[in-house]
Amino acid sequence: MAASAVRPRRPVRSGTGDDGSGTPEAAPDRPLIVTGALAAAVVTGSGLAAITLLVLIGWVAAPHVGVGLPVVLRTAAVLWLVGHHVGFDLRGTGRIGMLPLGLVLLPGALLWRAGRWVVRTGRVRRLRHVGAAALALAVPYSLLTGALAVASRSGLESSSVPQSLICGFLLALVAGGLGGARALAPWSQIIRLLPDRARPLVLATAGVLASLVAVGALAAGTALAVHLSAADHLQAALDPGVIGTVLLLLLQLGYLPNAIAWAIAFTLGPGFAFGSATVVAPTGSALTQLPAFPMLAALPPGLHQAMPGWLPPTVLALPYLAGALGGILIVRAAPVLTLDAAALQGLACGAVCGAVLGLAAGFSGGPLGGQRLAAVGPSAWQTALVSALEIGVAAGVTAGTLNYLALRRSGGLAGQTAPPASADAAGGQPLEPDEQGQAGHVIYVDPWAGDRPADPPHASGPASLPERLS
């Protein structure tokens, strides 16, 4: 890593800069780590300000006898950490780990902008130096999230400090790094930096995941639309008021990514749980009493038979169709593949998709206290294993079949491709095969050599012989 990506250089007084344009390259005003620390502080302060405003609105609208402003500030800090998927322990309730994934969008968007600002302010010119800018942002940001976890602790709530450090670092590294890279180059150029063998795999994985997200959103929206009247009854029973309704709507929007991840696990087959000894799957559901949350109206409690006979096979076929799409994308992105490489790329696509979906399933669920609601959401390892098998098999078979047909049309199969023929020295014609079908040595013979005078020296050699005999 070049030193110019970490600390400023002296101004160039003469000559050309690194870009070869002939103009001196201006040096940054401060080291890159200082720029990253400033950006981390701005992101933390602005995010806390937005969350505190929402908490203040709820505090003013609701009865708050005995609840002072310090409690409001601590609650805002806890919610900001929840936006980084940092769980907390609540006294008398237990561990709260099923958190709204939609809240990650707020710090993620701010860190994206911060990464762009660090790259531009820090005079980062090359894509290979973006990693240093992302680290300069992620390290101080991680320390700030850890400090918030310590400062927000009270006798009622305590957030995990190690989880705050790790989640803050990873989110800042990924979001800030992508934002910084995007500030230097368009997505097409960033994708071209990938190795040739990895590029089809990345494109196919992105296509499969995007199709599954669309399927999950459609399934979750359909389930909620079917039970919309039950959700309205729950909303009316809560009677949250105008401000409470707005805050409840924002909370439900925050849980939409969780619902999509659960719907994807449902289409894969394993389904998900909402409490111990419960399951929601295409083959049927068994649930106990659910909390009074409008979104949960899409999950009717009790024992239910499977869906109509035609619907479970249709739902379970969707991941295979997504895997087939991945196989098509592999062949289109890398049209020149050997006979077995396309199928292996499809299996690798399934493995990568399984890992991503397993992580999404794990982050979308978690405990909601102890005892009955200690296990909520899909199983991470079951989702990863089943999705890797279903998507990998479908993508491998599709990519292998399409690649085989393409090779057969172009004559590129091993059995149809003849070895390159070498030319003879006389006329540049390829060697003729012998009786066994193999190209052998060609013996050049001149039958009239004894009937005419010797050839001049300059005409000697195989090129002057008039005939060849195999």
mmCIF file of C-alpha atoms in Angstrom, residues 38-382:
data_model
loop_
_atom_site.group_PDB
_atom_site.id
_atom_site.type_symbol
_atom_site.label_atom_id
_atom_site.label_comp_id
_atom_site.label_asym_id
_atom_site.label_seq_id
_atom_site.Cartn_x
_atom_site.Cartn_y
_atom_site.Cartn_z
ATOM 1 C CA LEU A 38 -14.069 13.494 11.648
ATOM 2 C CA ALA A 39 -16.407 11.652 9.280
ATOM 3 C CA ALA A 40 -17.167 9.020 11.947
ATOM 4 C CA ALA A 41 -18.006 11.711 14.483
ATOM 5 C CA VAL A 42 -20.307 13.498 12.026
ATOM 6 C CA VAL A 43 -22.124 10.267 11.149
ATOM 7 C CA THR A 44 -22.612 9.346 14.803
ATOM 8 C CA GLY A 45 -23.776 12.823 15.770
ATOM 9 C CA SER A 46 -26.237 13.222 12.883
ATOM 10 C CA GLY A 47 -27.646 9.736 13.316
ATOM 11 C CA LEU A 48 -28.114 10.223 17.046
ATOM 12 C CA ALA A 49 -29.805 13.559 16.406
ATOM 13 C CA ALA A 50 -32.345 11.968 14.044
ATOM 14 C CA ILE A 51 -33.115 9.091 16.434
ATOM 15 C CA THR A 52 -33.334 11.435 19.424
ATOM 16 C CA LEU A 53 -35.869 13.581 17.586
ATOM 17 C CA LEU A 54 -38.136 10.577 17.050
ATOM 18 C CA VAL A 55 -37.782 9.471 20.661
ATOM 19 C CA LEU A 56 -38.567 12.992 21.853
ATOM 20 C CA ILE A 57 -41.744 13.037 19.764
ATOM 21 C CA GLY A 58 -42.872 9.782 21.332
ATOM 22 C CA TRP A 59 -41.884 10.988 24.808
ATOM 23 C CA VAL A 60 -43.921 14.180 24.436
ATOM 24 C CA ALA A 61 -46.947 12.389 22.993
ATOM 25 C CA ALA A 62 -47.055 9.566 25.558
ATOM 26 C CA PRO A 63 -47.377 9.796 29.347
ATOM 27 C CA HIS A 64 -43.891 10.111 30.811
ATOM 28 C CA VAL A 65 -44.337 10.332 34.539
ATOM 29 C CA GLY A 66 -41.006 9.588 36.190
ATOM 30 C CA VAL A 67 -39.190 9.440 32.839
ATOM 31 C CA GLY A 68 -36.739 12.281 32.397
ATOM 32 C CA LEU A 69 -34.604 13.548 29.569
ATOM 33 C CA PRO A 70 -31.569 11.343 30.447
ATOM 34 C CA VAL A 71 -33.751 8.281 29.850
ATOM 35 C CA VAL A 72 -34.725 9.694 26.464
ATOM 36 C CA LEU A 73 -31.077 10.175 25.490
ATOM 37 C CA ARG A 74 -30.153 6.670 26.637
ATOM 38 C CA THR A 75 -33.090 5.246 24.676
ATOM 39 C CA ALA A 76 -31.959 7.102 21.550
ATOM 40 C CA ALA A 77 -28.453 5.670 21.966
ATOM 41 C CA VAL A 78 -29.876 2.156 22.329
ATOM 42 C CA LEU A 79 -31.988 2.586 19.191
ATOM 43 C CA TRP A 80 -28.967 3.873 17.288
ATOM 44 C CA LEU A 81 -27.092 0.734 18.305
ATOM 45 C CA VAL A 82 -30.118 -1.359 17.300
ATOM 46 C CA GLY A 83 -29.702 0.181 13.851
ATOM 47 C CA HIS A 84 -26.302 -1.551 13.799
ATOM 48 C CA HIS A 85 -27.975 -4.825 14.829
ATOM 49 C CA VAL A 86 -26.644 -4.688 18.353
ATOM 50 C CA GLY A 87 -28.850 -6.606 20.752
ATOM 51 C CA PHE A 88 -29.421 -5.742 24.387
ATOM 52 C CA ASP A 89 -30.543 -7.330 27.652
ATOM 53 C CA LEU A 90 -33.745 -5.979 29.196
ATOM 54 C CA ARG A 91 -34.220 -6.505 32.911
ATOM 55 C CA GLY A 92 -37.123 -8.818 33.642
ATOM 56 C CA THR A 93 -37.526 -9.807 29.992
ATOM 57 C CA GLY A 94 -34.270 -11.282 28.764
ATOM 58 C CA ARG A 95 -32.245 -10.930 25.619
ATOM 59 C CA ILE A 96 -33.738 -8.905 22.736
ATOM 60 C CA GLY A 97 -32.070 -10.004 19.515
ATOM 61 C CA MET A 98 -34.777 -9.925 16.840
ATOM 62 C CA LEU A 99 -34.138 -6.404 15.610
ATOM 63 C CA PRO A 100 -35.530 -4.494 12.601
ATOM 64 C CA LEU A 101 -33.080 -4.812 9.737
ATOM 65 C CA GLY A 102 -34.571 -1.745 8.068
ATOM 66 C CA LEU A 103 -32.943 0.498 10.666
ATOM 67 C CA VAL A 104 -29.548 -0.465 9.226
ATOM 68 C CA LEU A 105 -30.383 1.719 6.219
ATOM 69 C CA LEU A 106 -29.959 4.928 8.244
ATOM 70 C CA PRO A 107 -26.356 4.395 9.448
ATOM 71 C CA GLY A 108 -25.559 2.574 6.200
ATOM 72 C CA ALA A 109 -26.587 5.559 4.069
ATOM 73 C CA LEU A 110 -24.700 7.984 6.292
ATOM 74 C CA LEU A 111 -21.574 5.835 6.197
ATOM 75 C CA TRP A 112 -21.861 5.569 2.421
ATOM 76 C CA ARG A 113 -21.759 9.355 2.152
ATOM 77 C CA ALA A 114 -18.967 9.508 4.719
ATOM 78 C CA GLY A 115 -16.871 7.073 2.667
ATOM 79 C CA ARG A 116 -17.254 9.245 -0.412
ATOM 80 C CA TRP A 117 -16.265 12.324 1.572
ATOM 81 C CA VAL A 118 -13.190 10.646 3.069
ATOM 82 C CA VAL A 119 -11.986 9.537 -0.370
ATOM 83 C CA ARG A 120 -12.449 12.966 -1.928
ATOM 84 C CA THR A 121 -11.103 14.976 1.008
ATOM 85 C CA GLY A 122 -8.212 12.576 1.609
ATOM 86 C CA ARG A 123 -7.039 12.859 -2.033
ATOM 87 C CA VAL A 124 -7.422 9.116 -2.638
ATOM 88 C CA ARG A 125 -6.840 8.647 -6.364
ATOM 89 C CA ARG A 126 -6.716 4.893 -6.902
ATOM 90 C CA LEU A 127 -9.219 2.134 -6.191
ATOM 91 C CA ARG A 128 -6.583 0.027 -4.469
ATOM 92 C CA HIS A 129 -6.205 2.746 -1.811
ATOM 93 C CA VAL A 130 -9.922 2.775 -0.936
ATOM 94 C CA GLY A 131 -9.281 0.075 1.654
ATOM 95 C CA ALA A 132 -7.093 2.454 3.636
ATOM 96 C CA ALA A 133 -9.817 5.118 3.547
ATOM 97 C CA ALA A 134 -12.426 2.578 4.690
ATOM 98 C CA LEU A 135 -10.212 1.524 7.592
ATOM 99 C CA ALA A 136 -9.611 5.156 8.533
ATOM 100 C CA LEU A 137 -13.390 5.522 8.833
ATOM 101 C CA ALA A 138 -14.211 2.128 10.376
ATOM 102 C CA VAL A 139 -11.734 2.122 13.256
ATOM 103 C CA PRO A 140 -12.827 5.384 14.948
ATOM 104 C CA TYR A 141 -16.465 4.640 14.150
ATOM 105 C CA SER A 142 -16.184 1.284 15.918
ATOM 106 C CA LEU A 143 -14.738 3.007 18.988
ATOM 107 C CA LEU A 144 -17.628 5.482 19.014
ATOM 108 C CA THR A 145 -20.249 2.716 18.881
ATOM 109 C CA GLY A 146 -18.504 0.923 21.729
ATOM 110 C CA ALA A 147 -18.472 4.126 23.782
ATOM 111 C CA LEU A 148 -22.211 4.557 23.152
ATOM 112 C CA ALA A 149 -22.853 1.017 24.362
ATOM 113 C CA VAL A 150 -21.062 1.829 27.620
ATOM 114 C CA ALA A 151 -22.719 5.229 28.042
ATOM 115 C CA SER A 152 -26.260 3.924 27.417
ATOM 116 C CA ARG A 153 -26.124 1.243 30.106
ATOM 117 C CA SER A 154 -28.521 1.493 33.008
ATOM 118 C CA GLY A 155 -30.196 -0.711 35.568
ATOM 119 C CA LEU A 156 -32.938 -1.498 33.049
ATOM 120 C CA GLU A 157 -30.928 -2.108 29.868
ATOM 121 C CA SER A 158 -27.403 -3.062 28.842
ATOM 122 C CA SER A 159 -26.083 -3.347 25.278
ATOM 123 C CA SER A 160 -23.265 -5.681 24.306
ATOM 124 C CA VAL A 161 -19.984 -3.771 24.023
ATOM 125 C CA PRO A 162 -18.122 -6.425 21.945
ATOM 126 C CA GLN A 163 -21.052 -6.665 19.558
ATOM 127 C CA SER A 164 -21.130 -2.881 19.266
ATOM 128 C CA LEU A 165 -17.455 -2.766 18.353
ATOM 129 C CA ILE A 166 -17.686 -5.563 15.781
ATOM 130 C CA CYS A 167 -20.959 -4.489 14.142
ATOM 131 C CA GLY A 168 -19.908 -0.848 13.967
ATOM 132 C CA PHE A 169 -16.577 -1.753 12.393
ATOM 133 C CA LEU A 170 -18.068 -4.109 9.785
ATOM 134 C CA LEU A 171 -20.873 -1.765 8.785
ATOM 135 C CA ALA A 172 -18.509 1.199 8.410
ATOM 136 C CA LEU A 173 -15.959 -0.892 6.506
ATOM 137 C CA VAL A 174 -18.490 -2.249 4.009
ATOM 138 C CA ALA A 175 -20.714 0.822 3.530
ATOM 139 C CA GLY A 176 -17.854 3.318 3.675
ATOM 140 C CA GLY A 177 -15.665 1.217 1.383
ATOM 141 C CA LEU A 178 -18.397 0.815 -1.232
ATOM 142 C CA GLY A 179 -19.197 4.511 -1.079
ATOM 143 C CA GLY A 180 -15.546 5.431 -1.476
ATOM 144 C CA ALA A 181 -15.077 3.048 -4.402
ATOM 145 C CA ARG A 182 -18.186 4.405 -6.089
ATOM 146 C CA ALA A 183 -16.793 7.926 -5.740
ATOM 147 C CA LEU A 184 -13.795 6.946 -7.880
ATOM 148 C CA ALA A 185 -15.357 4.739 -10.543
ATOM 149 C CA PRO A 186 -18.722 3.529 -11.867
ATOM 150 C CA TRP A 187 -20.008 0.067 -10.974
ATOM 151 C CA SER A 188 -19.059 -1.351 -14.376
ATOM 152 C CA GLN A 189 -15.422 -0.456 -13.854
ATOM 153 C CA ILE A 190 -15.440 -1.820 -10.307
ATOM 154 C CA ILE A 191 -16.877 -5.122 -11.536
ATOM 155 C CA ARG A 192 -14.208 -5.331 -14.233
ATOM 156 C CA LEU A 193 -11.563 -5.352 -11.505
ATOM 157 C CA LEU A 194 -12.736 -8.832 -10.521
ATOM 158 C CA PRO A 195 -10.828 -11.800 -11.974
ATOM 159 C CA ASP A 196 -12.300 -13.263 -15.150
ATOM 160 C CA ARG A 197 -13.273 -16.481 -13.396
ATOM 161 C CA ALA A 198 -14.966 -14.737 -10.481
ATOM 162 C CA ARG A 199 -16.975 -12.212 -12.513
ATOM 163 C CA PRO A 200 -19.628 -14.666 -13.819
ATOM 164 C CA LEU A 201 -20.024 -16.078 -10.321
ATOM 165 C CA VAL A 202 -20.598 -12.632 -8.803
ATOM 166 C CA LEU A 203 -23.096 -11.619 -11.488
ATOM 167 C CA ALA A 204 -25.005 -14.893 -11.210
ATOM 168 C CA THR A 205 -25.109 -14.676 -7.408
ATOM 169 C CA ALA A 206 -26.432 -11.115 -7.574
ATOM 170 C CA GLY A 207 -29.119 -12.174 -10.057
ATOM 171 C CA VAL A 208 -30.250 -15.135 -7.947
ATOM 172 C CA LEU A 209 -30.393 -13.097 -4.747
ATOM 173 C CA ALA A 210 -32.279 -10.265 -6.448
ATOM 174 C CA SER A 211 -34.872 -12.692 -7.822
ATOM 175 C CA LEU A 212 -35.304 -14.342 -4.416
ATOM 176 C CA VAL A 213 -35.745 -10.951 -2.744
ATOM 177 C CA ALA A 214 -38.457 -10.110 -5.278
ATOM 178 C CA VAL A 215 -40.154 -13.462 -4.622
ATOM 179 C CA GLY A 216 -39.927 -12.950 -0.851
ATOM 180 C CA ALA A 217 -41.356 -9.446 -1.060
ATOM 181 C CA LEU A 218 -44.235 -10.698 -3.204
ATOM 182 C CA ALA A 219 -44.971 -13.588 -0.827
ATOM 183 C CA ALA A 220 -44.831 -11.387 2.295
ATOM 184 C CA GLY A 221 -46.996 -8.698 0.697
ATOM 185 C CA THR A 222 -49.565 -11.258 -0.456
ATOM 186 C CA ALA A 223 -49.797 -12.852 2.989
ATOM 187 C CA LEU A 224 -50.286 -9.472 4.648
ATOM 188 C CA ALA A 225 -52.860 -8.386 2.053
ATOM 189 C CA VAL A 226 -54.898 -11.563 2.617
ATOM 190 C CA HIS A 227 -55.028 -10.882 6.386
ATOM 191 C CA LEU A 228 -55.317 -7.101 6.128
ATOM 192 C CA SER A 229 -58.604 -6.991 8.048
ATOM 193 C CA ALA A 230 -57.033 -8.816 10.992
ATOM 194 C CA ALA A 231 -54.150 -6.339 10.952
ATOM 195 C CA ASP A 232 -56.632 -3.441 11.035
ATOM 196 C CA HIS A 233 -58.363 -4.969 14.075
ATOM 197 C CA LEU A 234 -55.039 -5.248 15.891
ATOM 198 C CA GLN A 235 -54.181 -1.650 15.007
ATOM 199 C CA ALA A 236 -57.539 -0.449 16.354
ATOM 200 C CA ALA A 237 -57.165 -2.510 19.526
ATOM 201 C CA LEU A 238 -53.809 -0.909 20.294
ATOM 202 C CA ASP A 239 -55.280 2.622 19.894
ATOM 203 C CA PRO A 240 -51.845 4.268 19.544
ATOM 204 C CA GLY A 241 -53.101 7.736 18.578
ATOM 205 C CA VAL A 242 -51.855 9.827 15.699
ATOM 206 C CA ILE A 243 -48.207 10.069 16.708
ATOM 207 C CA GLY A 244 -48.181 6.499 17.948
ATOM 208 C CA THR A 245 -49.601 5.324 14.625
ATOM 209 C CA VAL A 246 -46.787 7.063 12.747
ATOM 210 C CA LEU A 247 -44.136 5.555 15.012
ATOM 211 C CA LEU A 248 -45.760 2.119 14.753
ATOM 212 C CA LEU A 249 -45.770 2.430 10.971
ATOM 213 C CA LEU A 250 -42.071 3.314 10.971
ATOM 214 C CA LEU A 251 -41.356 0.302 13.180
ATOM 215 C CA GLN A 252 -43.240 -2.003 10.819
ATOM 216 C CA LEU A 253 -41.350 -0.583 7.855
ATOM 217 C CA GLY A 254 -38.161 -1.365 9.730
ATOM 218 C CA TYR A 255 -39.230 -5.009 10.023
ATOM 219 C CA LEU A 256 -40.024 -5.367 6.305
ATOM 220 C CA PRO A 257 -36.547 -6.788 5.464
ATOM 221 C CA ASN A 258 -37.046 -9.347 8.244
ATOM 222 C CA ALA A 259 -40.379 -10.353 6.712
ATOM 223 C CA ILE A 260 -38.763 -10.755 3.286
ATOM 224 C CA ALA A 261 -36.009 -12.961 4.739
ATOM 225 C CA TRP A 262 -38.640 -15.085 6.488
ATOM 226 C CA ALA A 263 -40.633 -15.402 3.264
ATOM 227 C CA ILE A 264 -37.505 -16.574 1.406
ATOM 228 C CA ALA A 265 -36.923 -19.227 4.066
ATOM 229 C CA PHE A 266 -40.593 -20.210 3.632
ATOM 230 C CA THR A 267 -40.201 -20.723 -0.130
ATOM 231 C CA LEU A 268 -37.015 -22.727 0.398
ATOM 232 C CA GLY A 269 -38.897 -25.250 2.544
ATOM 233 C CA PRO A 270 -37.519 -25.072 6.119
ATOM 234 C CA GLY A 271 -39.765 -22.110 6.983
ATOM 235 C CA PHE A 272 -39.396 -20.260 10.264
ATOM 236 C CA ALA A 273 -40.519 -20.351 13.878
ATOM 237 C CA PHE A 274 -42.110 -17.844 16.206
ATOM 238 C CA GLY A 275 -41.336 -19.347 19.555
ATOM 239 C CA SER A 276 -40.299 -22.759 20.771
ATOM 240 C CA ALA A 277 -42.076 -25.789 19.235
ATOM 241 C CA THR A 278 -43.601 -23.701 16.427
ATOM 242 C CA VAL A 279 -43.175 -23.750 12.656
ATOM 243 C CA VAL A 280 -44.492 -21.990 9.562
ATOM 244 C CA ALA A 281 -43.738 -23.909 6.359
ATOM 245 C CA PRO A 282 -45.414 -24.708 3.024
ATOM 246 C CA THR A 283 -46.543 -28.057 4.426
ATOM 247 C CA GLY A 284 -48.454 -26.417 7.298
ATOM 248 C CA SER A 285 -48.048 -24.276 10.402
ATOM 249 C CA ALA A 286 -48.274 -24.671 14.159
ATOM 250 C CA LEU A 287 -48.212 -21.452 16.189
ATOM 251 C CA THR A 288 -49.146 -20.365 19.676
ATOM 252 C CA GLN A 289 -50.503 -16.993 20.731
ATOM 253 C CA LEU A 290 -48.689 -14.174 18.955
ATOM 254 C CA PRO A 291 -47.854 -10.691 20.243
ATOM 255 C CA ALA A 292 -50.259 -7.878 19.342
ATOM 256 C CA PHE A 293 -48.288 -6.522 16.413
ATOM 257 C CA PRO A 294 -50.186 -5.702 13.195
ATOM 258 C CA MET A 295 -47.642 -7.309 10.850
ATOM 259 C CA LEU A 296 -48.025 -10.624 12.656
ATOM 260 C CA ALA A 297 -51.643 -10.834 11.487
ATOM 261 C CA ALA A 298 -50.226 -12.559 8.389
ATOM 262 C CA LEU A 299 -49.411 -15.512 10.707
ATOM 263 C CA PRO A 300 -52.717 -16.827 12.107
ATOM 264 C CA PRO A 301 -52.146 -18.702 15.373
ATOM 265 C CA GLY A 302 -53.092 -22.321 15.902
ATOM 266 C CA LEU A 303 -52.765 -25.439 13.748
ATOM 267 C CA HIS A 304 -53.344 -25.081 10.023
ATOM 268 C CA GLN A 305 -53.279 -27.572 7.227
ATOM 269 C CA ALA A 306 -51.110 -27.134 4.212
ATOM 270 C CA MET A 307 -52.039 -24.645 1.531
ATOM 271 C CA PRO A 308 -54.178 -25.681 -1.467
ATOM 272 C CA GLY A 309 -52.752 -28.687 -3.272
ATOM 273 C CA TRP A 310 -51.347 -26.748 -6.229
ATOM 274 C CA LEU A 311 -49.718 -23.985 -4.157
ATOM 275 C CA PRO A 312 -46.942 -25.791 -2.174
ATOM 276 C CA PRO A 313 -45.259 -27.255 -5.310
ATOM 277 C CA THR A 314 -45.434 -23.838 -6.960
ATOM 278 C CA VAL A 315 -43.865 -22.120 -3.957
ATOM 279 C CA LEU A 316 -41.163 -24.756 -3.568
ATOM 280 C CA ALA A 317 -40.281 -24.523 -7.278
ATOM 281 C CA LEU A 318 -39.388 -20.838 -7.062
ATOM 282 C CA PRO A 319 -35.843 -21.340 -5.640
ATOM 283 C CA TYR A 320 -35.104 -23.803 -8.453
ATOM 284 C CA LEU A 321 -36.221 -21.237 -11.022
ATOM 285 C CA ALA A 322 -33.949 -18.672 -9.368
ATOM 286 C CA GLY A 323 -31.076 -21.164 -9.593
ATOM 287 C CA ALA A 324 -31.834 -21.739 -13.278
ATOM 288 C CA LEU A 325 -31.605 -17.990 -13.781
ATOM 289 C CA GLY A 326 -28.182 -18.085 -12.162
ATOM 290 C CA GLY A 327 -27.060 -20.790 -14.582
ATOM 291 C CA ILE A 328 -28.209 -18.711 -17.539
ATOM 292 C CA LEU A 329 -26.312 -15.685 -16.243
ATOM 293 C CA ILE A 330 -23.150 -17.757 -15.815
ATOM 294 C CA VAL A 331 -23.192 -18.911 -19.438
ATOM 295 C CA ARG A 332 -24.009 -15.427 -20.725
ATOM 296 C CA ALA A 333 -21.266 -13.783 -18.670
ATOM 297 C CA ALA A 334 -18.636 -16.388 -19.563
ATOM 298 C CA PRO A 335 -19.571 -17.912 -22.930
ATOM 299 C CA VAL A 336 -16.225 -19.714 -23.326
ATOM 300 C CA LEU A 337 -16.158 -22.468 -20.715
ATOM 301 C CA THR A 338 -15.003 -26.053 -20.685
ATOM 302 C CA LEU A 339 -17.579 -28.807 -20.444
ATOM 303 C CA ASP A 340 -17.331 -29.212 -16.681
ATOM 304 C CA ALA A 341 -16.449 -25.634 -15.684
ATOM 305 C CA ALA A 342 -19.987 -24.309 -16.211
ATOM 306 C CA ALA A 343 -21.534 -26.901 -13.894
ATOM 307 C CA LEU A 344 -18.894 -26.203 -11.254
ATOM 308 C CA GLN A 345 -19.616 -22.474 -11.513
ATOM 309 C CA GLY A 346 -23.300 -23.232 -10.918
ATOM 310 C CA LEU A 347 -22.509 -25.265 -7.806
ATOM 311 C CA ALA A 348 -20.279 -22.462 -6.557
ATOM 312 C CA CYS A 349 -23.117 -19.989 -7.139
ATOM 313 C CA GLY A 350 -25.366 -22.139 -4.964
ATOM 314 C CA ALA A 351 -22.752 -22.278 -2.209
ATOM 315 C CA VAL A 352 -22.291 -18.498 -2.175
ATOM 316 C CA CYS A 353 -26.047 -17.872 -2.237
ATOM 317 C CA GLY A 354 -26.506 -20.347 0.592
ATOM 318 C CA ALA A 355 -23.945 -18.533 2.718
ATOM 319 C CA VAL A 356 -25.581 -15.144 2.081
ATOM 320 C CA LEU A 357 -29.101 -16.439 2.737
ATOM 321 C CA GLY A 358 -27.940 -18.185 5.887
ATOM 322 C CA LEU A 359 -26.496 -14.927 7.199
ATOM 323 C CA ALA A 360 -29.700 -13.075 6.295
ATOM 324 C CA ALA A 361 -31.778 -15.700 8.087
ATOM 325 C CA GLY A 362 -29.609 -15.475 11.182
ATOM 326 C CA PHE A 363 -29.730 -11.681 11.321
ATOM 327 C CA SER A 364 -33.477 -11.544 10.627
ATOM 328 C CA GLY A 365 -34.362 -13.560 13.703
ATOM 329 C CA GLY A 366 -33.309 -13.808 17.312
ATOM 330 C CA PRO A 367 -34.731 -14.015 20.797
ATOM 331 C CA LEU A 368 -37.541 -11.815 22.059
ATOM 332 C CA GLY A 369 -36.870 -12.445 25.704
ATOM 333 C CA GLY A 370 -36.638 -15.781 27.418
ATOM 334 C CA GLN A 371 -38.751 -18.908 27.674
ATOM 335 C CA ARG A 372 -41.415 -19.191 24.945
ATOM 336 C CA LEU A 373 -40.031 -16.533 22.545
ATOM 337 C CA ALA A 374 -36.386 -17.491 22.890
ATOM 338 C CA ALA A 375 -36.289 -18.738 19.265
ATOM 339 C CA VAL A 376 -37.872 -16.496 16.632
ATOM 340 C CA GLY A 377 -37.179 -16.548 12.903
ATOM 341 C CA PRO A 378 -35.671 -19.049 10.448
ATOM 342 C CA SER A 379 -32.810 -21.382 11.234
ATOM 343 C CA ALA A 380 -29.580 -20.045 9.774
ATOM 344 C CA TRP A 381 -27.897 -23.384 9.116
ATOM 345 C CA GLN A 382 -31.003 -25.024 7.662
#
